[in-house]
Coordinates of C-alpha atoms in Angstrom, one line a residue:
Chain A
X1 CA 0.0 0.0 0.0
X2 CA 2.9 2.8 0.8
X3 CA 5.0 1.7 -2.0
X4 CA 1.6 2.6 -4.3
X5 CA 1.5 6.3 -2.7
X6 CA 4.8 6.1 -3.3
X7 CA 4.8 5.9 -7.0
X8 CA 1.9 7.8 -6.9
X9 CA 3.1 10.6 -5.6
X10 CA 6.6 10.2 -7.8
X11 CA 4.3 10.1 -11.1
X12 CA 2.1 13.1 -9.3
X13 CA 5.9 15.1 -9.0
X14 CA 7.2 14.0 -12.3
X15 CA 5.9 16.9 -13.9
X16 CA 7.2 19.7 -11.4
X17 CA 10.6 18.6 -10.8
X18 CA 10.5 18.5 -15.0
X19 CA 9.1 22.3 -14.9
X20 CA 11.6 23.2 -12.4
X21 CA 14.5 21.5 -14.1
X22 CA 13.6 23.8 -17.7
X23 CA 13.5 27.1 -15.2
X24 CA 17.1 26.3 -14.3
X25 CA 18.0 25.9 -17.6
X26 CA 17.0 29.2 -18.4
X27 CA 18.2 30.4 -15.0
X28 CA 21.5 32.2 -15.3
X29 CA 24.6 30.3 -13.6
X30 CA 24.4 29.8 -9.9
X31 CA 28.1 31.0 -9.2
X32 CA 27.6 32.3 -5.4
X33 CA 27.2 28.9 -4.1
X34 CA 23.6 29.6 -2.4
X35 CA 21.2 27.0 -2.5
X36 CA 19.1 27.2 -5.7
X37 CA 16.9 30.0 -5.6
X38 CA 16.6 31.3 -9.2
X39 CA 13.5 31.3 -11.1
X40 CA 12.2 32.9 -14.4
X41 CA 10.3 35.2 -12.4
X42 CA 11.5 37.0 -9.2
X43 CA 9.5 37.3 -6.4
X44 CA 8.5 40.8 -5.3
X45 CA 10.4 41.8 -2.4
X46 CA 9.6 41.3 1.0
X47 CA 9.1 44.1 3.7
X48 CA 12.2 44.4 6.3
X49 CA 10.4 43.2 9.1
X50 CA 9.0 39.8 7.8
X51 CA 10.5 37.3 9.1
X52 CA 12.5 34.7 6.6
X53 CA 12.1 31.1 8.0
X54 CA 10.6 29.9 11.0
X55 CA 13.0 27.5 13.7
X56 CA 12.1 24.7 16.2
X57 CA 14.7 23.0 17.9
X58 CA 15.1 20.9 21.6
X59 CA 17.8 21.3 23.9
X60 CA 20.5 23.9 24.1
X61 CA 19.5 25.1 27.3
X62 CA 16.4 27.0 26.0
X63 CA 13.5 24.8 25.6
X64 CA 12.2 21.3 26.0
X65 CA 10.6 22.8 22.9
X66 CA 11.5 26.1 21.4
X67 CA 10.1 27.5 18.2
X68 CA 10.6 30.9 16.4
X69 CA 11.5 32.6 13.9
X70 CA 14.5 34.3 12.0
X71 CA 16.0 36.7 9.5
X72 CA 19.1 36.2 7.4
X73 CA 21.5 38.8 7.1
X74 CA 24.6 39.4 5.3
X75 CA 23.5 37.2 2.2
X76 CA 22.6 34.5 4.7
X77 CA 25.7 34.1 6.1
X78 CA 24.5 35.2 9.6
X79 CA 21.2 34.4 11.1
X80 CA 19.0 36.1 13.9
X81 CA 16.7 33.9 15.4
X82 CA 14.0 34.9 18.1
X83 CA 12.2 31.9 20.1
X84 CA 10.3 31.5 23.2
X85 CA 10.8 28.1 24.5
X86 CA 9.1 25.9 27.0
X87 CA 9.9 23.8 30.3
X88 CA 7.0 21.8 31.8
X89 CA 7.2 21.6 35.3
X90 CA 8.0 18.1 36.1
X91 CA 11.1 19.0 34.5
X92 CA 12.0 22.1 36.5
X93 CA 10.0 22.1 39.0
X94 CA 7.7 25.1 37.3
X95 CA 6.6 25.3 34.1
X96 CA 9.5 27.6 32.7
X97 CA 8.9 30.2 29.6
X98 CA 12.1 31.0 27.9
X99 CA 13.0 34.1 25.4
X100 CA 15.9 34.0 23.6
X101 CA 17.8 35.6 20.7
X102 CA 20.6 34.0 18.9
X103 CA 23.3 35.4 16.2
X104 CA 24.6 32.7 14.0
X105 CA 27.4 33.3 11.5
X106 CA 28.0 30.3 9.1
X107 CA 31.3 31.3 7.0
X108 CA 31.1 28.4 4.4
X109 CA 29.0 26.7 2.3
X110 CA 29.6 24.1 0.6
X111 CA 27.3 22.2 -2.4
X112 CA 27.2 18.6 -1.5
X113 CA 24.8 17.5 -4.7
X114 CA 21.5 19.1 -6.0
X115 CA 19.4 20.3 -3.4
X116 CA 21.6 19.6 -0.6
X117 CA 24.1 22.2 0.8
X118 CA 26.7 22.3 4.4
X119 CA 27.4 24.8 6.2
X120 CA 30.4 22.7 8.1
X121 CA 30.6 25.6 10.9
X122 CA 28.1 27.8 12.5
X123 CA 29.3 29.8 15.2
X124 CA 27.5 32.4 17.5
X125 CA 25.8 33.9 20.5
X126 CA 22.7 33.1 22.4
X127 CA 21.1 35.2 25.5
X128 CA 18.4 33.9 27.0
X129 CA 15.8 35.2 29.5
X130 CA 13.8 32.6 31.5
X131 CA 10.4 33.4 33.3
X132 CA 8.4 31.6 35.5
X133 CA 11.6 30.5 38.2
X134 CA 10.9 29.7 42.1
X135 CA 12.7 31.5 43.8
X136 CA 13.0 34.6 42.0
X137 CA 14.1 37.4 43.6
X138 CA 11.3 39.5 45.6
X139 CA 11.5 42.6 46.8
X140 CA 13.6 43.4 50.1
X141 CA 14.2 39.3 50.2
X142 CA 18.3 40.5 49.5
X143 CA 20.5 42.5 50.3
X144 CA 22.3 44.1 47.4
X145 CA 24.6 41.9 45.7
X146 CA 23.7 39.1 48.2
X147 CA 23.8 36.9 44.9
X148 CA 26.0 38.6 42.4
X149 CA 25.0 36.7 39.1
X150 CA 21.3 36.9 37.8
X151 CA 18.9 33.8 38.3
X152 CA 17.3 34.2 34.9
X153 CA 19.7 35.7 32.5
X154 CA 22.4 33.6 30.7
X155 CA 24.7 34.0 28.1
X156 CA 26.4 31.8 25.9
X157 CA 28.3 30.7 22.9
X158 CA 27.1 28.1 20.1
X159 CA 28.9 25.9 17.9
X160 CA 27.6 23.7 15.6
X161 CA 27.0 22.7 11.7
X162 CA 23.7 22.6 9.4
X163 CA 22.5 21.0 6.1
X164 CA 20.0 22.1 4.0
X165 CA 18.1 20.5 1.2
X166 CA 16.4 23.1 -0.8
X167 CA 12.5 22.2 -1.4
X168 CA 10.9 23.4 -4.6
X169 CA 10.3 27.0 -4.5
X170 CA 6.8 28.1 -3.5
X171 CA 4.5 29.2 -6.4
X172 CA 5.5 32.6 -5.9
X173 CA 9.2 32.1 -6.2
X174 CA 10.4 31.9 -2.5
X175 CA 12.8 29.7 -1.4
X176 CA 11.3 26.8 1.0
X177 CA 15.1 25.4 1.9
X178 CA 14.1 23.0 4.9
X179 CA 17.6 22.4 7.2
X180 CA 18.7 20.4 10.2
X181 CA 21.2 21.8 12.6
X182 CA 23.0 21.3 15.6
X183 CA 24.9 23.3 18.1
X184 CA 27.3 22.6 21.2
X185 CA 26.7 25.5 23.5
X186 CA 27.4 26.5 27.5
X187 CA 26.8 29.5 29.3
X188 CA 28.1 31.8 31.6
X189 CA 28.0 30.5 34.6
X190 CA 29.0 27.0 33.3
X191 CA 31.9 29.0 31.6
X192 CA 33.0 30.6 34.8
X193 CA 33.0 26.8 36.9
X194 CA 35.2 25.2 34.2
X195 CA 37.6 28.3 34.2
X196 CA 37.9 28.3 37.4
X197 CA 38.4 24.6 38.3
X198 CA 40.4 23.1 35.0
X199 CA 41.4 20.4 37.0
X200 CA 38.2 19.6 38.8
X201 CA 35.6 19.3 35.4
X202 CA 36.1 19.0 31.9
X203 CA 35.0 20.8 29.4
X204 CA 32.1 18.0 28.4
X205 CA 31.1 18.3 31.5
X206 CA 29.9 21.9 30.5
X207 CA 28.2 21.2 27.1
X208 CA 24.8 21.3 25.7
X209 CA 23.3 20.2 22.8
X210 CA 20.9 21.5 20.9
X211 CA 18.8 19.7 18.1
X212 CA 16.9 21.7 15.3
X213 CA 15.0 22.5 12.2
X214 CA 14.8 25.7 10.0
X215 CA 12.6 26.2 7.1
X216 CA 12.2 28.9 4.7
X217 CA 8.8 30.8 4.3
Chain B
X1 CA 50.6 -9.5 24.8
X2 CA 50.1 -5.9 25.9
X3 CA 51.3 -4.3 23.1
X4 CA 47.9 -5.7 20.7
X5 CA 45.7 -4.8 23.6
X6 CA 46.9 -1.3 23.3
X7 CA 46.1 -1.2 19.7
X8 CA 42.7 -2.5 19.8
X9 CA 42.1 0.1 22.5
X10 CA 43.5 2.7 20.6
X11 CA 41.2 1.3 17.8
X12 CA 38.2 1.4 20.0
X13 CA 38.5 4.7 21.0
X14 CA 37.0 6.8 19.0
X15 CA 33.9 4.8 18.4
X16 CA 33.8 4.2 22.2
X17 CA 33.9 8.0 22.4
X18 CA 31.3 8.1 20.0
X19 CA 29.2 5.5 21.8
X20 CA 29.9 7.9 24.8
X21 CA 28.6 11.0 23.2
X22 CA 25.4 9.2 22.0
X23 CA 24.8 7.5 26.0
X24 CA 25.4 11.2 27.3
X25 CA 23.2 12.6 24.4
X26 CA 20.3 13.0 26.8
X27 CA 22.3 15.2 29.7
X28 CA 23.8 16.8 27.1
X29 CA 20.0 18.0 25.9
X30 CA 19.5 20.2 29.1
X31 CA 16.2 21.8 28.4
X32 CA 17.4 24.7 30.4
X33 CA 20.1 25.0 33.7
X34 CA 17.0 24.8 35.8
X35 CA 16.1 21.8 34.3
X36 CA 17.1 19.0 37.3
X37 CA 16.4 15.6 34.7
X38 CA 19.2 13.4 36.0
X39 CA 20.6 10.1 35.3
X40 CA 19.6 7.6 37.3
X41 CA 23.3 7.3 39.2
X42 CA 22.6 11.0 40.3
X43 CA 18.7 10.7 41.5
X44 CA 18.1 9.9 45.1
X45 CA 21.7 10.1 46.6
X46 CA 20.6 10.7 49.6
X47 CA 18.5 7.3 49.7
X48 CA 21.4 5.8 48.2
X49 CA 24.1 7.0 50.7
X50 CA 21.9 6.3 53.5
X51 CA 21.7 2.8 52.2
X52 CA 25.4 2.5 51.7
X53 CA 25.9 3.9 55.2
X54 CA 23.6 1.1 56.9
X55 CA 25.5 -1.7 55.2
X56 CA 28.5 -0.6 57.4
X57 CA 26.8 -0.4 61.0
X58 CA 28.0 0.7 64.2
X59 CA 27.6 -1.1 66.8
X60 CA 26.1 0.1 70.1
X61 CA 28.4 1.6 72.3
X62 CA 31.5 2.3 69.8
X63 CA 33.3 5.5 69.2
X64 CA 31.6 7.7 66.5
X65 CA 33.6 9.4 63.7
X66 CA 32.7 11.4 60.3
X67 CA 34.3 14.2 58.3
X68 CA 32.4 17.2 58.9
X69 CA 32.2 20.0 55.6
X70 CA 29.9 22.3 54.1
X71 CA 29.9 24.8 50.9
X72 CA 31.5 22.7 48.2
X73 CA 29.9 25.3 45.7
X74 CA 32.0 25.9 42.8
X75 CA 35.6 24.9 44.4
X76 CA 35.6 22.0 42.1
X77 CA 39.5 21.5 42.4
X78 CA 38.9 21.9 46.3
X79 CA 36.7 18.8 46.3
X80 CA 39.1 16.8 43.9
X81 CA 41.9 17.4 46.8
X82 CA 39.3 16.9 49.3
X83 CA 38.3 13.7 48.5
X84 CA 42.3 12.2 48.4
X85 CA 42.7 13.4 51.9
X86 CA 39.4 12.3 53.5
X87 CA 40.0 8.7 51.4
X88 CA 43.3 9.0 53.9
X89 CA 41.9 9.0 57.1
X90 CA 41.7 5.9 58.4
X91 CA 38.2 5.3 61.1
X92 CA 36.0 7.5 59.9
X93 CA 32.6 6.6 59.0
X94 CA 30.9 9.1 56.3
X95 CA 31.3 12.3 55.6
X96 CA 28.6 15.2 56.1
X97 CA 28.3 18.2 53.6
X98 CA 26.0 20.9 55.4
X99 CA 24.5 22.9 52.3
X100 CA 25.5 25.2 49.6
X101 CA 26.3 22.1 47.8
X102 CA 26.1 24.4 44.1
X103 CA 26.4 28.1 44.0
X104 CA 23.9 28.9 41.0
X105 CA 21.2 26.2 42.0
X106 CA 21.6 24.3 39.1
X107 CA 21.5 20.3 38.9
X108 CA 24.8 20.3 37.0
X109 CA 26.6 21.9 39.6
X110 CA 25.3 19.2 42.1
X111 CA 26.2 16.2 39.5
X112 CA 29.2 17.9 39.1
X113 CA 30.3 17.8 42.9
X114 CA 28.9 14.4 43.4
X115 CA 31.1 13.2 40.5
X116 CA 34.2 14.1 43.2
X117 CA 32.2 12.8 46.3
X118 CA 31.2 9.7 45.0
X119 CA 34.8 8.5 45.0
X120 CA 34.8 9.1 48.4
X121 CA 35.7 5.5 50.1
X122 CA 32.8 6.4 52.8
X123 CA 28.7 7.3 51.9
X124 CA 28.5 11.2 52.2
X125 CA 25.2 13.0 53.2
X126 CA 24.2 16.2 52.5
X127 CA 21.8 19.0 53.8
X128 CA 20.4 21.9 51.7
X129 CA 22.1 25.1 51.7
X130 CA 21.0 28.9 50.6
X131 CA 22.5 28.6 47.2
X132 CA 20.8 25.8 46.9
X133 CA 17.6 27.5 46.4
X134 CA 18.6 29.9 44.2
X135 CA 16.5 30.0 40.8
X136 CA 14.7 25.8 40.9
X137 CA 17.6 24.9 43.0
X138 CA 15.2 23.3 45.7
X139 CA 13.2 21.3 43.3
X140 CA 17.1 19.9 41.5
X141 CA 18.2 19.3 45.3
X142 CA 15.1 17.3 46.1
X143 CA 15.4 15.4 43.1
X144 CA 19.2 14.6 43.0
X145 CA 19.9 14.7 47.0
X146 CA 16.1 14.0 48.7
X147 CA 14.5 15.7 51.2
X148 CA 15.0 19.1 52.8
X149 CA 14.2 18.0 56.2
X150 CA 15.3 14.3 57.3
X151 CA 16.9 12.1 60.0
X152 CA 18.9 9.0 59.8
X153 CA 20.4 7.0 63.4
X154 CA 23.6 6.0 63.2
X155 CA 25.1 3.7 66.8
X156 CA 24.3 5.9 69.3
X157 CA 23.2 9.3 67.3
X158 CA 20.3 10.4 65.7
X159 CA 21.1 13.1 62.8
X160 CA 19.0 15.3 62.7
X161 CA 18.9 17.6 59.1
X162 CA 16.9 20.7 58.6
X163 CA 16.8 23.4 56.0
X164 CA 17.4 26.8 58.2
X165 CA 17.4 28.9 54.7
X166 CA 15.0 31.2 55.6
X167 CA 15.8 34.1 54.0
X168 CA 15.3 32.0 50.5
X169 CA 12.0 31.6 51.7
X170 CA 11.7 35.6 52.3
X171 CA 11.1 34.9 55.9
X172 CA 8.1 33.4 55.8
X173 CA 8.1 32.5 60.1
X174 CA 8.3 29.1 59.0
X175 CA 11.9 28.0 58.1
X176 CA 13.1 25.6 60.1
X177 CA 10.0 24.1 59.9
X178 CA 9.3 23.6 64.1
X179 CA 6.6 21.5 63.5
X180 CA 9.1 18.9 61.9
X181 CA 12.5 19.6 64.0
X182 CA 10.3 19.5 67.6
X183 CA 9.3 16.1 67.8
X184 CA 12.5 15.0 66.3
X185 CA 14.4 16.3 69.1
X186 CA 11.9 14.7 71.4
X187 CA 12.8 11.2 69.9
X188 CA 13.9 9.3 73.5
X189 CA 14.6 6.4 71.5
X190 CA 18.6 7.1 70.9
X191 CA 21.4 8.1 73.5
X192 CA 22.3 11.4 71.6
X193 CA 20.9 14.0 68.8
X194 CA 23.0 16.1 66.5
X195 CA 21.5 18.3 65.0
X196 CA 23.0 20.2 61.5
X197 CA 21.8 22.7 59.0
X198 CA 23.3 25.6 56.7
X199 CA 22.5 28.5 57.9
X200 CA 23.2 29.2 61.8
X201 CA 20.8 30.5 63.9
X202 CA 22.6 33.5 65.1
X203 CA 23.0 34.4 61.2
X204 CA 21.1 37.5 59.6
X205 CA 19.8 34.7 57.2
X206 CA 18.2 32.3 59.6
X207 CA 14.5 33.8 59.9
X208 CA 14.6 35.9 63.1
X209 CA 10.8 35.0 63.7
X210 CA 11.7 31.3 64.5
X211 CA 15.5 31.9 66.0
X212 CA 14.1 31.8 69.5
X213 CA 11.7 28.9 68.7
X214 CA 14.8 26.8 67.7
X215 CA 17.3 28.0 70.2
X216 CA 14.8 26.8 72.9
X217 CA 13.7 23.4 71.3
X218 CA 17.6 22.5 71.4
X219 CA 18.1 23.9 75.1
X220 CA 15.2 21.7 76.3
X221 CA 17.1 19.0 73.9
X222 CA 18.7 16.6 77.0
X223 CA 20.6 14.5 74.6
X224 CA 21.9 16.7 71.8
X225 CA 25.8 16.5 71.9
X226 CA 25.9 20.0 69.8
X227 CA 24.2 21.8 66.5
X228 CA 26.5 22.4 63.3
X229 CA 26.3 24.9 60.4
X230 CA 28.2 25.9 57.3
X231 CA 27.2 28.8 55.3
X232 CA 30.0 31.3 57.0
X233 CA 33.4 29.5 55.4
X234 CA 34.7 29.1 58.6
X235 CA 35.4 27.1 61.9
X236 CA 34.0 28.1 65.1
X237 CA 32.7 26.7 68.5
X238 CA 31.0 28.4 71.1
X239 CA 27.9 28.7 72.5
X240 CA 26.5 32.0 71.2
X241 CA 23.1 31.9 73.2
X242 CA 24.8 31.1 76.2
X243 CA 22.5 28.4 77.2
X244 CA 25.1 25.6 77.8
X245 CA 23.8 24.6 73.9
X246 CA 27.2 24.0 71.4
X247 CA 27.6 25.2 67.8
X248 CA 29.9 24.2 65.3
X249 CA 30.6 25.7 61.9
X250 CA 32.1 24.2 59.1
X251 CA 35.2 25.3 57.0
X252 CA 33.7 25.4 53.0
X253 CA 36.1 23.7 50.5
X254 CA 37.9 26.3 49.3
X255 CA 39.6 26.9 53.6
X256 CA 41.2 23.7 52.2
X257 CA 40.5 22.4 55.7
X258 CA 37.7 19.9 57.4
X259 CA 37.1 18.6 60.9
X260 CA 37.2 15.2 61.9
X261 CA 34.6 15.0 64.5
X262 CA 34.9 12.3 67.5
X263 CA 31.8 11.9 69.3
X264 CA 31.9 8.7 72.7
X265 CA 29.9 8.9 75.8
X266 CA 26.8 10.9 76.4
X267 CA 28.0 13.9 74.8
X268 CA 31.8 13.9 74.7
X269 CA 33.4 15.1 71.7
X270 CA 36.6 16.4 69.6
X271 CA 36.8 18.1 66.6
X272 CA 40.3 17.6 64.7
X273 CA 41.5 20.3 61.9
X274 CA 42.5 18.8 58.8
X275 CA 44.0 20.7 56.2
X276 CA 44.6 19.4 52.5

């Protein structure tokens, strides 16, 4: 029975991967290495502030879940993603919202076949900003400085790669790239404990992992 | 003969790293630093400890002797060091930790210092500290230490552990939690009571609204040889009510010193600086 959808949906794509195949032809040469987003006709521009792909991704000290969404910048080469994420409670102990912001740079990209590009390296930033802790600070509870580092802001750095497999483009010519990604990140305060104790942790001991997909809209 | 075995480590390693990576997948997918998901080996430790320390009983009568600590927080080099000079001492029975345990609240921070205590040759137990509470720090300290407020008999002695962080509770008039500590003191069943908790009860962050409560409860206390606290990084003994009532406070880790304490008789004792 699936192999019949199968085919049927091959024979039902036949004709659009055919179509797209003739745009390229007439497409002028892709020499910046992007993932394919020529067509015969361009599509109108898009206002500033709408945003480019939506994210969702697990882990990374943000989120059981966190989803959001992102602008490219500098021909794609750096990314600014905004997502809220979300902690139940028998995880944390109260159901924890997260806001965060993240600045990815990815320096290289590399074709591996059609459709399917790396970007070997992504580097960047995250700050996050986490609501809904215990014991958050109330008024008068300390004395100034009584706890010098804040409860629900952290800071971090992100490492990781991506690949990208470029999904026909929608009928008004944008690009629907779906990828995968993963980054190693820490933060702050994890930074701090391994700096100051080289010989009591390791830096694994400080890692997170983060697990996620982007797709172009 | 040793020489293949070397290769085929040397072989296995990197897909045994690998394996690694994939088996620590899920710690590595923290949700958030106030997420307190732990493996299994770092859930219940104080269950576990308590478990380890009844396998080794003392018998009625016989000389008692732990290692007595507090604020491990994030001297992580401190508790390596520690841990090679407590695993010297010959005699001594388990070890006792009295709060700050982490110093952000975070379940990492309180894997991280029971990755150094759990080589310890002796069970260690633990009581909950200020920073401890910090952020979900209560709810990652329930769920990879246990309870807030316990008590375990070992020969003679009944420990007795209690949460005194009442600022982290904004003074609410009911940390210590009287209702729990009273009729543990009351327990006629054992020759003596020690009592220990973080915060001391002639600190600015013990909740002034219960101080005279708990001062009283251990003055009316026949049997309890003396109360111990950590929180202030520093040794002392003295008796600062003046009510014939002892208190002892703890060096933290990073003092680079600990007290063996001797406890015989009814309530004789000596406390024995060690520095590492």
């Amino acid at each position: 029975m699936i192999q019949r959808i199968v085919v049927a949906a091959a024979l039902a794509a036949a004709p659009l991967l055919t179509s797209a195949a003739q745009e390229l032809a007439t497409a002028p040469p892709d020499t910046t290495g992007q993932v394919r987003t020529a067509l015969a006709q361009q599509p109108a521009p898009l206002p500033w502030y709408r945003p480019r792909h939506a994210v969702v991704q697990t882990g990374g000290g943000i989120g059981m879940v966190a989803a959001g969404v992102g602008y490219g910048l500098w021909r794609d080469r750096a990314e600014l993603d905004v997502l809220v994420g979300y902690v139940p409670k028998k995880h944390a102990g109260s159901t924890l919202s997260i806001a965060t912001a993240k600045l990815m740079f990815s320096p290289y990209l590399i074709p591996i076949k059609e459709r399917w590009q790396l970007r070997p390296l992504t580097v960047g930033v995250y700050y996050s900003y986490t609501h809904g802790t215990i014991n958050d600070e109330e008024p008068g509870q300390y004395t100034k400085g009584y706890y010098w580092f804040s409860t629900d802001t952290r800071i971090g750095p992100l490492l990781g790669s991506r690949i990208t497999y470029a999904r026909d483009p929608s009928p008004r010519g944008r690009a629907r790239n779906i990828s995968f990604y993963y980054e190693l990140g820490t933060n702050d305060l994890y930074i701090l404990s391994y700096a100051q104790n080289r010989r009591g942790l390791s830096p694994v001991d400080i890692l997170t992992l983060s697990l996620g997909l982007k797709a172009d809209f | 003969m040793l020489l293949p075995l070397l290769f085929s480590y040397r072989r296995l390693g990197l897909p045994l790293v690998a394996a690694g990576a994939l088996l620590s997948g899920c710690e590595l997918l923290e949700f958030s630093p106030n997420d307190h998901r732990s493996p299994s080996d770092k859930q219940d430790l104080t269950a576990k400890n308590l478990a380890a320390l009844a396998a080794t009983p003392l018998p009625a009568g016989d000389t008692l002797r732990f290692v007595y600590t507090g604020d491990s927080q994030r001297f992580y080099n401190d508790a390596k060091d520690l841990v090679a000079s407590v695993n010297r001492q010959t005699g001594v029975q388990f070890m006792i930790v009295a709060g700050d345990i982490s110093d952000f609240g975070m379940a990492r921070e309180m894997w991280w210092v029971d990755d150094h205590l759990r080589n310890l040759k002796i069970p260690y137990l633990t009581v909950i500290g200020n920073h401890d509470q910090v952020g979900n720090g209560r709810e990652a300290y329930k769920a990879i230490f246990g309870p807030l407020n316990y008590s375990f008999v070992y020969g003679d002695t009944k420990f007795i552990m209690t949460d005194t962080n009442g600022r982290e509770y904004n003074f609410n008039g009911k940390i210590p939690d009287m209702n729990w500590v009273r009729p543990q003191l009351q327990d006629a069943s054992v020759r003596r009571h020690v009592i220990i908790s973080h915060v001391p009860p002639q600190d600015d962050d013990f909740d002034p609204a219960v101080r005279d409560a708990y001062a009283q409860a251990l003055r009316e206390d026949p049997r309890l040889v003396f109360e111990m606290n950590a929180h202030r990084h520093s040794f002392s003994v003295g008796q600062p009510f003046n009510d014939g009532v002892t208190y002892v406070n703890s060096y933290a880790f990073e003092r680079r010193k600990y007290l063996i304490v001797t406890v015989w008789g009814d309530k004789e004792f000596r406390l024995k600086e060690v520095s590492f």
